[in-house]
């Protein structure tokens, strides 16, 4: 079991993120400890609100950057870190926004259900529903169906007709709908692979809800950056290019060696960016790592950007009012101090995280890597062994060093 010390109580973390009993030997052990006085506790979180509900985001960010968030309030805190709410909003305003968003999600889900009846049915689709030219496929494989039973042993069902094109069905001509339907079985396969060691994902209803959410998201957000791949580029191409530039500036010798090995495109780091180090650390540590990065990158305008992107409810608090109380994350303060504003925006902290991993493995890469296989083998040693807190600290140091070097080169 993954165990954390929570304050003085010593409550184990598996009471929050329970691991299946048959998988306890297969999961990485947590290296992060939740500590009183450093971690954002329930008490500190509640004390950060004014009487009408405005949040002192600066104190919250500072605490998160020191020691993460206690699991019992993580869901509430993430709503602010990810821009769901303006920290200057009141309790009543946020409740109004919640209701509006619930209704909006219900409408989106109903729109998707009208295009495909599997949405909201309690089923997870794992085989194609449609051909690339829009012809429906008869009886696609439905691997899992949510029922009241928690036993998943009887969840698999197959059809002997699976894969047959239904010539009697109406052919779909809308390219957007075709593209969306072609992603549904891919989403299903990913859902079934999601943290299979966790007890939470043994519950078929949880899996089907996750599939519904991702199916709706795939419809409303067709341009998903990290996951958008073409014949010319992969979705994380920008981050890979940033990484190459950073290593070239900070460690030209390592960069040249990687190029000699055929790794100059840095595609070996693809997975780290795609799943944000989920394979490299334990489940609990990955949550800590993510909230640490979000706190470091926090932008007070993120709420307004999210509202504009979704064409959703506009905050009653004006943008100009919020600008008067800006609280940047630590990374963005360094950008501002060094004049590193960029028309394309700042480099994500995740890029410096990967750079810190490469720097940590620098000597081994230079001495032992004689080809791409060696390179991948050395980096795979990081799996389950990455210290999330040290990696964040290393990323910040590299970020500061990178900014200094870039500034020094400017005329």
C-alpha positions as a printed Julia matrix, in Angstrom:
411×3 Matrix{Float64}:
   0.0     0.0     0.0
   1.04    3.62   -0.59
   1.41    5.25    2.82
   1.74    8.94    3.7
   2.11   10.53    7.08
  -0.67   13.11    7.37
   0.24   15.61   10.06
   0.65   13.96   13.44
  -2.18   11.46   12.9
  -0.16    9.22   10.58
  -3.25    8.43    8.51
  -2.16    6.3     5.52
  -2.89    7.7     2.07
  -4.52    4.46    0.95
  -7.57    5.58    2.91
  -7.97    8.15    0.11
  -6.53    6.34   -2.94
  -6.92    2.65   -2.27
  -4.81    0.22   -4.24
  -6.15   -3.21   -5.17
  -4.87   -5.87   -2.78
  -3.47   -7.95   -5.64
  -1.47   -5.0    -7.01
   0.31   -3.62   -3.94
   3.67   -4.97   -5.09
   3.29   -3.55   -8.6
   2.82    0.15   -7.87
   5.51    2.77   -7.2
   5.93    3.79   -3.58
   5.16    7.38   -2.67
   8.14    9.56   -1.84
   6.05   12.58   -0.84
   4.9    13.11    2.73
   1.99   15.35    3.67
   3.28   17.44    6.57
   1.58   19.73    9.06
   2.71   23.32    8.58
   3.59   22.81    4.91
   0.69   21.05    3.2
  -2.48   23.08    2.53
  -4.72   21.6     5.23
  -8.5    21.71    5.56
  -8.16   24.39    8.27
  -5.8    26.57    6.23
  -8.0    26.21    3.16
 -11.15   27.28    4.99
  -9.31   30.17    6.66
  -8.25   31.51    3.25
 -11.83   32.64    2.47
 -13.41   35.91    3.51
 -16.88   35.93    5.06
 -18.55   36.32    1.65
 -16.33   33.74   -0.03
 -13.45   35.63   -1.69
 -10.27   33.54   -1.68
  -6.83   34.77   -0.65
  -5.2    33.0    -3.58
  -1.69   34.23   -2.74
  -1.59   32.4     0.61
  -3.03   29.27   -1.0
  -0.48   29.23   -3.82
   2.35   29.71   -1.34
   1.22   26.77    0.77
   0.71   24.49   -2.24
   4.18   25.32   -3.53
   5.62   24.26   -0.17
   3.73   21.05    0.42
   0.83   20.3    -1.89
  -2.85   19.93   -0.98
  -4.48   17.64    1.57
  -6.51   14.97   -0.27
  -9.77   15.87    1.49
  -9.88   19.36   -0.07
  -8.01   18.61   -3.29
 -11.13   18.68   -5.48
 -12.16   22.13   -4.2
  -8.66   23.58   -4.52
  -8.17   22.29   -8.05
 -11.28   24.18   -9.17
  -9.37   27.42   -8.52
  -5.97   26.21   -9.75
  -7.5    25.17  -13.08
  -9.48   28.36  -13.59
 -12.99   27.08  -12.86
 -13.56   29.97  -10.48
 -12.32   33.52  -10.03
 -10.74   33.8    -6.56
 -12.49   37.17   -6.14
 -15.92   35.56   -6.56
 -18.3    34.97   -3.65
 -19.85   31.73   -2.4
 -23.17   32.66   -4.04
 -21.57   33.54   -7.38
 -19.72   30.24   -7.51
 -22.85   28.26   -6.72
 -24.62   30.05   -9.57
 -21.75   29.17  -11.92
 -21.85   25.52  -10.79
 -25.54   25.26  -11.62
 -25.05   26.87  -15.03
 -22.2    24.48  -15.82
 -24.17   21.42  -14.73
 -26.98   22.42  -17.05
 -24.51   23.08  -19.85
 -22.9    19.67  -19.42
 -26.34   18.03  -19.45
 -27.14   19.79  -22.74
 -23.8    18.8   -24.28
 -24.27   15.22  -23.13
 -27.77   15.1   -24.62
 -26.43   16.49  -27.92
 -23.84   13.71  -27.96
 -26.42   11.08  -27.02
 -28.53   12.13  -30.0
 -25.51   11.53  -32.25
 -24.67    8.24  -30.56
 -26.94    6.4   -28.14
 -24.03    4.81  -26.26
 -23.37    8.13  -24.5
 -25.09    8.0   -21.13
 -25.99    4.32  -21.55
 -23.55    3.01  -18.95
 -21.45    1.33  -21.63
 -17.84    1.75  -22.66
 -17.17    1.32  -26.38
 -13.9    -0.38  -27.34
 -14.41   -1.15  -31.03
 -15.15    1.21  -33.97
 -18.72    2.42  -34.32
 -18.29    3.73  -37.85
 -16.1     3.45  -40.91
 -13.94    6.35  -42.06
 -16.42    7.1   -44.83
 -19.33    7.36  -42.39
 -20.97    3.93  -42.63
 -22.21    2.58  -39.25
 -20.84   -0.78  -38.07
 -23.29   -3.41  -36.8
 -23.16   -4.35  -33.14
 -19.79   -2.88  -32.15
 -17.96   -4.57  -29.3
 -19.27   -3.3   -25.98
 -16.66   -4.5   -23.54
 -18.18   -3.18  -20.36
 -21.64   -2.23  -19.18
 -22.31   -0.57  -15.84
 -24.83   -2.34  -13.62
 -25.64   -2.26   -9.93
 -23.17   -5.09   -9.42
 -19.6    -4.12   -8.52
 -18.24   -7.37   -9.91
 -16.52   -6.82  -13.24
 -15.92  -10.46  -14.05
 -19.09  -10.64  -16.13
 -18.56   -7.3   -17.84
 -17.17   -8.56  -21.12
 -19.58   -9.16  -23.94
 -18.84   -9.67  -27.58
 -20.87   -9.98  -30.73
 -20.32  -12.4   -33.56
 -21.43   -9.64  -35.89
 -18.81   -7.21  -34.62
 -17.12   -5.34  -37.43
 -19.88   -5.86  -40.05
 -20.89   -2.73  -41.94
 -24.61   -2.02  -41.65
 -25.61   -1.22  -45.24
 -29.21   -0.56  -44.2
 -28.27    2.23  -41.81
 -28.07    5.84  -42.89
 -24.57    6.89  -43.89
 -23.21    9.86  -41.96
 -21.79   12.66  -44.11
 -20.86   15.28  -41.5
 -17.07   15.08  -41.18
 -17.06   16.45  -37.62
 -19.47   13.74  -36.46
 -17.47   11.04  -38.27
 -14.23   12.21  -36.66
 -15.88   12.28  -33.25
 -17.38    8.81  -33.59
 -14.02    7.45  -34.71
 -12.5     8.58  -31.4
 -15.1     6.95  -29.12
 -13.61    3.45  -29.12
 -10.12    4.9   -28.66
 -11.4     6.73  -25.59
 -12.89    3.45  -24.35
  -9.59    1.63  -24.65
  -7.85    4.42  -22.73
 -10.53    4.39  -20.02
 -10.0     0.67  -19.41
  -6.25    1.26  -19.11
  -6.62    4.1   -16.61
  -4.87    3.31  -13.32
  -6.0    -0.29  -13.27
  -4.31   -0.82   -9.89
  -6.76    1.55   -8.17
  -9.88    0.22   -6.46
 -11.84    3.23   -7.77
 -11.54    1.95  -11.34
 -12.84   -1.49  -10.47
 -16.27    0.12  -10.29
 -17.9    -0.16  -13.72
 -20.09    2.86  -13.1
 -17.01    5.01  -12.5
 -15.53    3.82  -15.78
 -18.68    4.53  -17.77
 -18.97    8.02  -16.26
 -15.37    8.71  -17.23
 -16.1     7.52  -20.77
 -19.14    9.82  -20.98
 -17.14   12.83  -19.8
 -14.33   12.21  -22.27
 -16.76   11.51  -25.12
 -18.49   14.86  -24.49
 -15.15   16.63  -24.14
 -13.94   15.19  -27.43
 -16.99   16.7   -29.12
 -16.79   20.21  -27.64
 -12.99   20.53  -27.76
 -11.93   19.21  -31.14
  -8.47   20.84  -31.07
  -6.9    19.04  -28.06
  -3.32   20.24  -28.2
  -1.29   17.36  -26.77
  -3.42   14.73  -28.48
  -3.63   16.27  -31.94
  -1.42   14.33  -34.36
  -1.0    14.76  -38.1
   1.31   13.32  -40.73
   3.57   16.33  -40.21
   3.7    16.63  -36.41
   2.75   15.15  -33.06
   0.58   16.97  -30.56
   3.39   17.68  -28.11
   5.7    19.02  -30.85
   5.89   22.52  -29.35
   6.94   21.18  -25.96
   9.53   18.91  -27.55
  10.94   21.9   -29.43
  11.04   23.93  -26.22
  12.88   21.08  -24.52
  15.45   20.89  -27.3
  16.07   24.65  -27.06
  16.4    24.56  -23.28
  18.91   21.69  -23.24
  20.85   23.32  -26.07
  21.16   26.52  -24.02
  21.8    24.91  -20.62
  23.87   21.89  -21.65
  25.19   22.03  -25.23
  27.32   18.92  -24.68
  24.34   16.8   -23.67
  22.26   18.2   -26.54
  24.97   17.35  -29.08
  25.25   13.83  -27.64
  21.51   13.28  -27.91
  21.59   14.47  -31.52
  24.44   12.06  -32.26
  22.32    9.22  -30.88
  19.46   10.2   -33.19
  17.42   11.73  -30.38
  17.69   15.35  -31.46
  13.92   15.51  -31.98
  13.48   14.58  -28.28
  10.66   12.17  -29.11
  11.95    9.93  -26.33
  10.29   12.42  -23.93
   6.91   12.07  -25.64
   5.28   10.01  -22.89
   6.39   12.3   -20.06
   4.57   15.19  -21.72
   1.57   13.16  -22.82
   0.65   11.86  -19.36
   2.53   14.43  -17.24
   4.84   11.98  -15.42
   2.06    9.62  -14.39
   4.3     6.62  -15.18
   7.31    8.06  -13.4
   5.72    8.52   -9.96
   3.06    6.94   -7.75
  -0.59    7.92   -8.11
  -0.51   10.18   -5.05
   2.8    11.75   -6.04
   1.49   12.52   -9.52
  -1.4    14.5    -8.03
   1.04   16.43   -5.86
   3.27   17.05   -8.88
   0.41   18.39  -10.98
  -0.93   20.75   -8.33
   2.6    21.97   -7.66
   3.04   22.81  -11.37
  -0.36   24.49  -11.55
   0.43   26.58   -8.49
   3.78   27.6    -9.95
   2.15   28.59  -13.25
  -1.0    30.16  -11.85
  -2.33   33.09  -13.87
  -5.11   35.21  -12.3
  -6.72   35.7   -15.71
  -7.18   31.95  -16.23
 -10.83   32.1   -15.11
 -11.72   34.72  -17.71
  -9.88   32.8   -20.43
 -11.77   29.62  -19.54
 -15.09   31.45  -19.7
 -14.28   33.0   -23.06
 -13.09   29.71  -24.55
 -16.27   27.93  -23.49
 -18.54   30.9   -24.28
 -19.92   30.24  -20.84
 -21.12   32.3   -17.9
 -19.3    35.63  -17.53
 -18.13   36.59  -14.06
 -19.86   39.54  -12.44
 -16.43   40.75  -11.33
 -14.72   42.84  -13.94
 -11.36   41.97  -15.44
  -9.98   45.37  -14.39
 -10.86   44.72  -10.74
  -8.94   41.45  -10.73
  -5.9    43.02  -12.33
  -5.49   45.13   -9.22
  -4.84   42.03   -7.1
  -2.67   39.86   -9.35
  -1.0    36.89   -7.68
   1.3    35.1   -10.08
   2.78   31.7    -9.47
   6.49   31.62   -8.63
   7.45   30.68  -12.2
   5.6    33.64  -13.7
   7.15   36.05  -11.2
  10.55   34.98  -12.52
   9.34   35.58  -16.08
   8.13   39.06  -15.21
  11.31   39.95  -13.3
  13.49   38.88  -16.21
  11.31   40.46  -18.86
  10.63   37.09  -20.41
   7.19   37.89  -21.78
   6.62   36.21  -25.1
   3.91   36.52  -27.72
   3.48   32.75  -27.59
   3.31   32.71  -23.8
   5.78   31.31  -21.28
   7.33   27.86  -21.6
   5.31   25.34  -19.53
   6.95   24.28  -16.28
   6.51   20.66  -17.41
   9.22   21.26  -20.02
  11.68   22.24  -17.29
  10.56   19.17  -15.34
  11.65   16.92  -18.21
  14.84   18.94  -18.56
  15.58   18.32  -14.87
  15.19   14.56  -15.43
  17.67   14.71  -18.31
  20.1    16.74  -16.22
  19.83   14.23  -13.38
  20.68   11.41  -15.8
  23.29   13.48  -17.63
  26.42   11.54  -16.66
  24.83    8.19  -17.33
  23.56    9.36  -20.71
  26.98   10.68  -21.72
  28.87    7.6   -20.53
  26.53    4.71  -21.33
  24.15    5.76  -24.12
  25.45    4.58  -27.5
  22.13    4.52  -29.3
  18.42    5.26  -28.93
  17.81    1.94  -27.17
  20.32    2.88  -24.47
  18.79    6.33  -24.17
  15.29    4.94  -23.64
  16.57    2.27  -21.21
  18.29    4.88  -19.03
  15.23    7.12  -18.95
  12.96    4.16  -18.22
  14.92    3.69  -14.99
  13.14    6.85  -13.81
   9.78    5.03  -13.82
   8.5     4.82  -10.26
  11.69    6.38   -8.92
  11.16   10.08   -9.59
  11.0    12.27   -6.5
   8.22   14.74   -7.3
   9.31   17.42   -4.83
  12.97   17.32   -5.89
  11.95   17.35   -9.56
   9.89   20.52   -9.01
  12.76   22.19   -7.2
  15.14   21.16  -10.0
  12.75   22.49  -12.63
  12.59   25.9   -10.94
  16.39   26.1   -10.72
  16.71   25.27  -14.42
  14.01   27.79  -15.28
  15.84   30.55  -13.43
  19.17   29.58  -15.01
  17.61   29.44  -18.48
  16.1    32.92  -18.13
  19.44   34.34  -17.02
  21.25   32.82  -20.01
  18.61   33.99  -22.48
  18.67   37.49  -21.05
  22.48   37.58  -21.2
  22.35   36.85  -24.94
  20.0    39.73  -25.67
  21.64   42.87  -27.14
